[in-house]
Amino acid sequence: MLTISCDSMSCLYRGDESELGIWISQSANIAVYVLMLVFAVEFTYYLHARLRVRSAVWLYFNEAAAAIGLVLLGVTQFTGFFYFYDIHNNYLRGPGFLCFYGILVIIYGHCLYKIHQRRDRIIKEDRCCLAAVFGVLIISGILQLAFTSFASINIGATIGTMILYLWHFFKVQDLESDRDLRFALTEQKRTIKALEESQSQERRTREKLDKYKGIFKKQQDDHQKTLEVLDRSEAKAKETQKALEEAQYKERKTKHALNEEQDSHKKTIEALDRSESRQKETQQALDEARSQLEDLNAGESGKESL
């Protein structure tokens, strides 16, 4: 609407040779060119957000093209490249007026190419809306080239903006009418998700319980095996204790037998000692008897001699 207003002011004051008419017509005309470039860049940003494009390279490309257009627009004020005014303040096209439209064609063509790349992310209704916008822009551009005094591009840009606005407005209304349904669906999805999480948690709990049961059973088996080993060890210990007691009993019997044998040996030695003592006494008695006998024999010999 601002573009149409500026274009209307420019057309209204064309041919007015007063200082105010010249200033208003030329300023409004410059504003129209600037706003057309701004609209093209803003439309690029709209598509960038609508199509959810990650890379911003194509934004920079369109911004650079618009910047070139602004630079050439500044040069036009001194050279009349895009347009110029005659001495009667009438608008006339310059030798490079097609360059400006070429810049717009490049920007919108790039937007159309990006829409074609991302067509899988656009529903059928949105495609019809965007096709209407581009159709209006193309028709207005053709009319603008054919009729100099007819500002069809500005009108086309306004119509395209209104199409997008009305489309989003009614789309939002539809979304508002479906809000309760979407809320119910959201709640249902949350309930289903909660149930799935509960089932998942229950499965994990069961798996942990089974795992703990397996571990507990294994521990029981290990404990049972340990008890069996302890029982066998205790039985072996009892057998060993019994064998040790038997060995101790045999050892005591052997010691007792040895003691008895030692006592018997001592008695035998004592008897031998007594027998030897008796033999010595007997030998001594025999020696004494022999001595007495010799003495008697010697006395008898003396008597016989006498």
mmCIF file of C-alpha atoms in Angstrom:
data_model
loop_
_atom_site.group_PDB
_atom_site.id
_atom_site.type_symbol
_atom_site.label_atom_id
_atom_site.label_comp_id
_atom_site.label_asym_id
_atom_site.label_seq_id
_atom_site.Cartn_x
_atom_site.Cartn_y
_atom_site.Cartn_z
ATOM 1 C CA MET A 1 0.000 0.000 0.000
ATOM 2 C CA LEU A 2 2.914 2.326 0.691
ATOM 3 C CA THR A 3 4.298 1.528 -2.762
ATOM 4 C CA ILE A 4 0.962 2.358 -4.418
ATOM 5 C CA SER A 5 0.726 5.593 -2.434
ATOM 6 C CA CYS A 6 4.221 6.678 -3.525
ATOM 7 C CA ASP A 7 3.484 5.731 -7.131
ATOM 8 C CA SER A 8 0.223 7.684 -7.007
ATOM 9 C CA MET A 9 2.009 10.761 -5.658
ATOM 10 C CA SER A 10 4.648 10.418 -8.385
ATOM 11 C CA CYS A 11 2.002 10.183 -11.122
ATOM 12 C CA LEU A 12 -0.057 12.980 -9.592
ATOM 13 C CA TYR A 13 2.789 15.497 -9.631
ATOM 14 C CA ARG A 14 4.344 14.488 -12.975
ATOM 15 C CA GLY A 15 4.343 17.428 -15.336
ATOM 16 C CA ASP A 16 4.177 19.878 -12.427
ATOM 17 C CA GLU A 17 7.079 22.204 -13.026
ATOM 18 C CA SER A 18 6.913 23.821 -9.607
ATOM 19 C CA GLU A 19 9.676 23.131 -7.126
ATOM 20 C CA LEU A 20 7.297 21.227 -4.842
ATOM 21 C CA GLY A 21 5.924 19.149 -7.725
ATOM 22 C CA ILE A 22 9.433 18.260 -8.930
ATOM 23 C CA TRP A 23 10.552 17.305 -5.424
ATOM 24 C CA ILE A 24 7.448 15.205 -4.658
ATOM 25 C CA SER A 25 7.345 13.366 -8.010
ATOM 26 C CA GLN A 26 11.035 12.517 -8.063
ATOM 27 C CA SER A 27 11.213 11.562 -4.351
ATOM 28 C CA ALA A 28 8.105 9.397 -4.651
ATOM 29 C CA ASN A 29 9.503 7.717 -7.767
ATOM 30 C CA ILE A 30 12.776 6.922 -5.998
ATOM 31 C CA ALA A 31 10.758 5.507 -3.086
ATOM 32 C CA VAL A 32 8.797 3.259 -5.476
ATOM 33 C CA TYR A 33 12.001 1.728 -6.877
ATOM 34 C CA VAL A 34 13.456 1.263 -3.379
ATOM 35 C CA LEU A 35 10.250 -0.317 -2.032
ATOM 36 C CA MET A 36 10.095 -2.784 -4.942
ATOM 37 C CA LEU A 37 13.597 -3.990 -4.082
ATOM 38 C CA VAL A 38 12.745 -4.116 -0.371
ATOM 39 C CA PHE A 39 9.586 -6.111 -1.133
ATOM 40 C CA ALA A 40 11.644 -8.618 -3.158
ATOM 41 C CA VAL A 41 14.121 -9.082 -0.277
ATOM 42 C CA GLU A 42 11.324 -9.399 2.292
ATOM 43 C CA PHE A 43 9.616 -11.999 0.119
ATOM 44 C CA THR A 44 12.925 -13.900 0.081
ATOM 45 C CA TYR A 45 13.002 -13.881 3.897
ATOM 46 C CA TYR A 46 9.382 -15.023 3.968
ATOM 47 C CA LEU A 47 10.172 -18.033 1.775
ATOM 48 C CA HIS A 48 13.343 -18.765 3.771
ATOM 49 C CA ALA A 49 11.269 -19.104 6.939
ATOM 50 C CA ARG A 50 8.347 -20.820 5.196
ATOM 51 C CA LEU A 51 10.502 -23.452 3.507
ATOM 52 C CA ARG A 52 12.724 -23.918 6.594
ATOM 53 C CA VAL A 53 15.943 -23.560 4.595
ATOM 54 C CA ARG A 54 19.055 -24.023 6.710
ATOM 55 C CA SER A 55 21.619 -22.394 4.426
ATOM 56 C CA ALA A 56 21.463 -18.594 4.150
ATOM 57 C CA VAL A 57 23.572 -18.394 0.959
ATOM 58 C CA TRP A 58 20.582 -17.749 -1.280
ATOM 59 C CA LEU A 59 19.496 -14.932 1.054
ATOM 60 C CA TYR A 60 22.879 -13.294 0.641
ATOM 61 C CA PHE A 61 22.618 -13.716 -3.134
ATOM 62 C CA ASN A 62 19.237 -11.968 -3.319
ATOM 63 C CA GLU A 63 20.401 -9.262 -0.917
ATOM 64 C CA ALA A 64 23.476 -8.669 -3.086
ATOM 65 C CA ALA A 65 21.275 -8.387 -6.192
ATOM 66 C CA ALA A 66 19.024 -5.868 -4.402
ATOM 67 C CA ALA A 67 22.099 -3.945 -3.228
ATOM 68 C CA ILE A 68 23.336 -3.731 -6.824
ATOM 69 C CA GLY A 69 19.913 -2.375 -7.796
ATOM 70 C CA LEU A 70 20.125 0.290 -5.082
ATOM 71 C CA VAL A 71 23.613 1.312 -6.235
ATOM 72 C CA LEU A 72 22.416 1.604 -9.835
ATOM 73 C CA LEU A 73 19.402 3.573 -8.589
ATOM 74 C CA GLY A 74 21.780 6.015 -6.940
ATOM 75 C CA VAL A 75 23.794 6.270 -10.148
ATOM 76 C CA THR A 76 20.562 6.869 -12.074
ATOM 77 C CA GLN A 77 19.975 10.115 -10.220
ATOM 78 C CA PHE A 78 23.035 11.568 -11.977
ATOM 79 C CA THR A 79 23.118 9.629 -15.238
ATOM 80 C CA GLY A 80 19.488 8.769 -16.009
ATOM 81 C CA PHE A 81 20.367 5.074 -16.328
ATOM 82 C CA PHE A 82 16.996 3.651 -15.156
ATOM 83 C CA TYR A 83 14.854 6.747 -15.813
ATOM 84 C CA PHE A 84 15.045 10.519 -16.065
ATOM 85 C CA TYR A 85 12.771 13.579 -16.095
ATOM 86 C CA ASP A 86 12.616 16.065 -18.916
ATOM 87 C CA ILE A 87 12.466 19.833 -18.453
ATOM 88 C CA HIS A 88 8.682 19.633 -17.989
ATOM 89 C CA ASN A 89 9.007 17.093 -15.136
ATOM 90 C CA ASN A 90 7.723 14.178 -17.216
ATOM 91 C CA TYR A 91 8.922 10.643 -16.392
ATOM 92 C CA LEU A 92 10.891 8.918 -19.170
ATOM 93 C CA ARG A 93 12.604 5.536 -19.254
ATOM 94 C CA GLY A 94 16.387 5.471 -19.445
ATOM 95 C CA PRO A 95 18.613 3.215 -21.561
ATOM 96 C CA GLY A 96 19.085 0.732 -18.683
ATOM 97 C CA PHE A 97 15.514 0.483 -17.426
ATOM 98 C CA LEU A 98 15.473 -3.238 -18.341
ATOM 99 C CA CYS A 99 18.358 -3.822 -15.930
ATOM 100 C CA PHE A 100 16.154 -2.953 -12.977
ATOM 101 C CA TYR A 101 13.470 -5.407 -14.101
ATOM 102 C CA GLY A 102 16.209 -7.934 -14.802
ATOM 103 C CA ILE A 103 17.331 -7.650 -11.163
ATOM 104 C CA LEU A 104 13.746 -8.264 -9.988
ATOM 105 C CA VAL A 105 13.450 -11.213 -12.372
ATOM 106 C CA ILE A 106 16.698 -12.680 -10.958
ATOM 107 C CA ILE A 107 15.491 -12.324 -7.343
ATOM 108 C CA TYR A 108 12.021 -13.767 -7.948
ATOM 109 C CA GLY A 109 13.415 -16.431 -10.285
ATOM 110 C CA HIS A 110 15.787 -17.500 -7.536
ATOM 111 C CA CYS A 111 12.834 -17.666 -5.132
ATOM 112 C CA LEU A 112 10.895 -19.786 -7.622
ATOM 113 C CA TYR A 113 13.884 -22.123 -8.010
ATOM 114 C CA LYS A 114 14.131 -22.509 -4.220
ATOM 115 C CA ILE A 115 10.406 -23.317 -4.064
ATOM 116 C CA HIS A 116 10.945 -25.991 -6.723
ATOM 117 C CA GLN A 117 13.805 -27.456 -4.666
ATOM 118 C CA ARG A 118 11.696 -27.576 -1.510
ATOM 119 C CA ARG A 119 8.407 -28.562 -3.156
ATOM 120 C CA ASP A 120 8.186 -31.676 -0.982
ATOM 121 C CA ARG A 121 7.755 -29.425 2.084
ATOM 122 C CA ILE A 122 4.810 -27.473 0.612
ATOM 123 C CA ILE A 123 1.267 -28.791 0.699
ATOM 124 C CA LYS A 124 -1.030 -28.512 -2.304
ATOM 125 C CA GLU A 125 -2.980 -25.495 -0.952
ATOM 126 C CA ASP A 126 0.237 -23.561 -0.256
ATOM 127 C CA ARG A 127 1.442 -24.296 -3.774
ATOM 128 C CA CYS A 128 -1.728 -22.774 -5.210
ATOM 129 C CA CYS A 129 -1.262 -19.683 -3.036
ATOM 130 C CA LEU A 130 2.363 -19.190 -4.094
ATOM 131 C CA ALA A 131 1.454 -19.856 -7.741
ATOM 132 C CA ALA A 132 -1.171 -17.102 -7.526
ATOM 133 C CA VAL A 133 1.389 -14.684 -6.079
ATOM 134 C CA PHE A 134 3.935 -15.398 -8.811
ATOM 135 C CA GLY A 135 1.232 -15.285 -11.483
ATOM 136 C CA VAL A 136 0.161 -11.821 -10.352
ATOM 137 C CA LEU A 137 3.796 -10.620 -10.286
ATOM 138 C CA ILE A 138 4.516 -11.983 -13.762
ATOM 139 C CA ILE A 139 1.356 -10.438 -15.274
ATOM 140 C CA SER A 140 2.036 -7.110 -13.574
ATOM 141 C CA GLY A 141 5.636 -7.117 -14.857
ATOM 142 C CA ILE A 142 4.480 -7.728 -18.421
ATOM 143 C CA LEU A 143 1.938 -4.909 -18.143
ATOM 144 C CA GLN A 144 4.554 -2.609 -16.620
ATOM 145 C CA LEU A 145 6.867 -3.193 -19.586
ATOM 146 C CA ALA A 146 4.057 -2.591 -22.048
ATOM 147 C CA PHE A 147 2.572 0.495 -20.431
ATOM 148 C CA THR A 148 4.951 2.991 -18.909
ATOM 149 C CA SER A 149 2.392 5.056 -17.063
ATOM 150 C CA PHE A 150 0.579 2.062 -15.577
ATOM 151 C CA ALA A 151 2.259 1.023 -12.245
ATOM 152 C CA SER A 152 1.171 -2.585 -12.458
ATOM 153 C CA ILE A 153 4.179 -4.028 -10.554
ATOM 154 C CA ASN A 154 3.284 -1.989 -7.499
ATOM 155 C CA ILE A 155 -0.323 -3.114 -7.734
ATOM 156 C CA GLY A 156 0.805 -6.708 -8.324
ATOM 157 C CA ALA A 157 3.077 -6.609 -5.264
ATOM 158 C CA THR A 158 0.182 -5.297 -3.192
ATOM 159 C CA ILE A 159 -2.169 -7.982 -4.486
ATOM 160 C CA GLY A 160 0.449 -10.680 -3.834
ATOM 161 C CA THR A 161 0.925 -9.422 -0.287
ATOM 162 C CA MET A 162 -2.830 -9.428 0.287
ATOM 163 C CA ILE A 163 -3.093 -12.966 -1.089
ATOM 164 C CA LEU A 164 -0.441 -14.166 1.346
ATOM 165 C CA TYR A 165 -2.015 -12.263 4.221
ATOM 166 C CA LEU A 166 -5.532 -13.572 3.550
ATOM 167 C CA TRP A 167 -4.226 -17.095 3.051
ATOM 168 C CA HIS A 168 -2.443 -17.059 6.381
ATOM 169 C CA PHE A 169 -5.424 -15.385 8.047
ATOM 170 C CA PHE A 170 -7.889 -18.068 6.948
ATOM 171 C CA LYS A 171 -5.314 -20.760 7.637
ATOM 172 C CA VAL A 172 -4.978 -19.480 11.195
ATOM 173 C CA GLN A 173 -8.784 -19.463 11.498
ATOM 174 C CA ASP A 174 -8.877 -23.073 10.391
ATOM 175 C CA LEU A 175 -6.173 -23.888 12.893
ATOM 176 C CA GLU A 176 -8.163 -22.104 15.605
ATOM 177 C CA SER A 177 -11.272 -24.112 14.732
ATOM 178 C CA ASP A 178 -9.241 -27.289 14.914
ATOM 179 C CA ARG A 179 -7.559 -26.272 18.156
ATOM 180 C CA ASP A 180 -9.807 -28.412 20.373
ATOM 181 C CA LEU A 181 -9.307 -31.409 18.125
ATOM 182 C CA ARG A 182 -5.581 -30.862 18.046
ATOM 183 C CA PHE A 183 -5.586 -30.434 21.828
ATOM 184 C CA ALA A 184 -7.503 -33.712 22.203
ATOM 185 C CA LEU A 185 -5.124 -35.411 19.804
ATOM 186 C CA THR A 186 -2.185 -33.969 21.708
ATOM 187 C CA GLU A 187 -3.606 -35.219 24.987
ATOM 188 C CA GLN A 188 -4.245 -38.606 23.423
ATOM 189 C CA LYS A 189 -0.692 -38.693 22.093
ATOM 190 C CA ARG A 190 0.587 -37.743 25.538
ATOM 191 C CA THR A 191 -1.551 -40.489 27.102
ATOM 192 C CA ILE A 192 -0.309 -43.027 24.562
ATOM 193 C CA LYS A 193 3.243 -41.845 25.123
ATOM 194 C CA ALA A 194 2.768 -42.133 28.896
ATOM 195 C CA LEU A 195 1.364 -45.650 28.467
ATOM 196 C CA GLU A 196 4.245 -46.598 26.201
ATOM 197 C CA GLU A 197 6.703 -45.181 28.717
ATOM 198 C CA SER A 198 4.904 -47.069 31.497
ATOM 199 C CA GLN A 199 5.023 -50.290 29.476
ATOM 200 C CA SER A 200 8.642 -49.666 28.659
ATOM 201 C CA GLN A 201 9.371 -49.018 32.338
ATOM 202 C CA GLU A 202 7.472 -52.194 33.246
ATOM 203 C CA ARG A 203 9.477 -54.174 30.696
ATOM 204 C CA ARG A 204 12.701 -52.733 32.047
ATOM 205 C CA THR A 205 11.555 -53.568 35.589
ATOM 206 C CA ARG A 206 10.711 -57.116 34.552
ATOM 207 C CA GLU A 207 14.041 -57.476 32.820
ATOM 208 C CA LYS A 208 15.815 -56.196 35.929
ATOM 209 C CA LEU A 209 13.713 -58.543 38.110
ATOM 210 C CA ASP A 210 14.537 -61.498 35.859
ATOM 211 C CA LYS A 211 18.155 -60.469 35.948
ATOM 212 C CA TYR A 212 18.093 -60.233 39.743
ATOM 213 C CA LYS A 213 16.295 -63.601 39.925
ATOM 214 C CA GLY A 214 19.012 -65.124 37.788
ATOM 215 C CA ILE A 215 21.695 -63.564 39.960
ATOM 216 C CA PHE A 216 19.916 -64.707 43.143
ATOM 217 C CA LYS A 217 19.505 -68.227 41.767
ATOM 218 C CA LYS A 218 23.143 -68.298 40.808
ATOM 219 C CA GLN A 219 24.063 -67.115 44.297
ATOM 220 C CA GLN A 220 21.845 -69.831 45.772
ATOM 221 C CA ASP A 221 23.526 -72.429 43.571
ATOM 222 C CA ASP A 222 26.928 -71.130 44.605
ATOM 223 C CA HIS A 223 25.844 -71.164 48.256
ATOM 224 C CA GLN A 224 24.544 -74.732 47.893
ATOM 225 C CA LYS A 225 27.798 -75.768 46.271
ATOM 226 C CA THR A 226 29.698 -74.055 49.083
ATOM 227 C CA LEU A 227 27.590 -75.900 51.661
ATOM 228 C CA GLU A 228 28.271 -79.192 49.886
ATOM 229 C CA VAL A 229 31.977 -78.428 49.833
ATOM 230 C CA LEU A 230 31.817 -77.517 53.536
ATOM 231 C CA ASP A 231 29.936 -80.739 54.303
ATOM 232 C CA ARG A 232 32.527 -82.769 52.425
ATOM 233 C CA SER A 233 35.278 -80.851 54.162
ATOM 234 C CA GLU A 234 33.602 -81.441 57.533
ATOM 235 C CA ALA A 235 33.247 -85.154 56.748
ATOM 236 C CA LYS A 236 36.895 -85.306 55.739
ATOM 237 C CA ALA A 237 37.794 -83.397 58.882
ATOM 238 C CA LYS A 238 35.823 -85.907 60.989
ATOM 239 C CA GLU A 239 37.530 -88.780 59.205
ATOM 240 C CA THR A 240 40.871 -87.130 59.725
ATOM 241 C CA GLN A 241 40.027 -86.509 63.399
ATOM 242 C CA LYS A 242 38.984 -90.144 63.791
ATOM 243 C CA ALA A 243 42.155 -91.349 62.116
ATOM 244 C CA LEU A 244 44.145 -88.994 64.313
ATOM 245 C CA GLU A 245 42.430 -90.323 67.441
ATOM 246 C CA GLU A 246 43.104 -93.893 66.295
ATOM 247 C CA ALA A 247 46.719 -92.997 65.634
ATOM 248 C CA GLN A 248 46.937 -91.344 69.072
ATOM 249 C CA TYR A 249 45.350 -94.439 70.648
ATOM 250 C CA LYS A 250 47.816 -96.678 68.840
ATOM 251 C CA GLU A 251 50.596 -94.376 69.891
ATOM 252 C CA ARG A 252 49.455 -94.583 73.524
ATOM 253 C CA LYS A 253 49.274 -98.393 73.281
ATOM 254 C CA THR A 254 52.711 -98.461 71.718
ATOM 255 C CA LYS A 255 54.053 -96.202 74.461
ATOM 256 C CA HIS A 256 52.379 -98.352 77.109
ATOM 257 C CA ALA A 257 53.865 -101.483 75.518
ATOM 258 C CA LEU A 258 57.231 -99.790 75.339
ATOM 259 C CA ASN A 259 56.929 -98.740 78.969
ATOM 260 C CA GLU A 260 55.993 -102.280 79.963
ATOM 261 C CA GLU A 261 58.870 -103.612 77.907
ATOM 262 C CA GLN A 262 61.183 -101.083 79.497
ATOM 263 C CA ASP A 263 59.918 -102.114 82.950
ATOM 264 C CA SER A 264 60.414 -105.758 82.053
ATOM 265 C CA HIS A 265 63.867 -104.953 80.728
ATOM 266 C CA LYS A 266 64.666 -103.066 83.904
ATOM 267 C CA LYS A 267 63.425 -105.991 85.999
ATOM 268 C CA THR A 268 65.493 -108.368 83.893
ATOM 269 C CA ILE A 269 68.541 -106.141 84.343
ATOM 270 C CA GLU A 270 67.881 -105.965 88.084
ATOM 271 C CA ALA A 271 67.504 -109.768 88.207
ATOM 272 C CA LEU A 272 70.731 -110.127 86.232
ATOM 273 C CA ASP A 273 72.392 -107.702 88.637
ATOM 274 C CA ARG A 274 71.129 -109.693 91.602
ATOM 275 C CA SER A 275 72.195 -112.938 89.935
ATOM 276 C CA GLU A 276 75.623 -111.505 89.237
ATOM 277 C CA SER A 277 75.855 -110.295 92.813
ATOM 278 C CA ARG A 278 74.871 -113.741 93.995
ATOM 279 C CA GLN A 279 77.430 -115.334 91.666
ATOM 280 C CA LYS A 280 80.064 -113.015 93.086
ATOM 281 C CA GLU A 281 79.057 -113.961 96.611
ATOM 282 C CA THR A 282 79.037 -117.644 95.663
ATOM 283 C CA GLN A 283 82.421 -117.259 93.971
ATOM 284 C CA GLN A 284 83.721 -115.500 97.042
ATOM 285 C CA ALA A 285 82.308 -118.264 99.255
ATOM 286 C CA LEU A 286 83.893 -120.841 96.977
ATOM 287 C CA ASP A 287 87.187 -118.977 97.135
ATOM 288 C CA GLU A 288 86.969 -118.888 100.921
ATOM 289 C CA ALA A 289 86.038 -122.572 101.009
ATOM 290 C CA ARG A 290 88.953 -123.404 98.737
ATOM 291 C CA SER A 291 91.201 -121.353 100.929
ATOM 292 C CA GLN A 292 89.982 -123.162 104.040
ATOM 293 C CA LEU A 293 90.298 -126.469 102.254
ATOM 294 C CA GLU A 294 93.825 -125.675 101.259
ATOM 295 C CA ASP A 295 94.545 -124.679 104.810
ATOM 296 C CA LEU A 296 93.092 -127.973 106.015
ATOM 297 C CA ASN A 297 95.040 -129.895 103.439
ATOM 298 C CA ALA A 298 98.185 -128.111 104.466
ATOM 299 C CA GLY A 299 97.501 -128.990 108.166
ATOM 300 C CA GLU A 300 96.919 -132.617 107.362
ATOM 301 C CA SER A 301 100.104 -132.763 105.311
ATOM 302 C CA GLY A 302 101.962 -131.356 108.241
ATOM 303 C CA LYS A 303 100.461 -133.884 110.570
ATOM 304 C CA GLU A 304 101.379 -136.710 108.245
ATOM 305 C CA SER A 305 104.880 -135.387 108.014
ATOM 306 C CA LEU A 306 105.164 -135.384 111.699
#
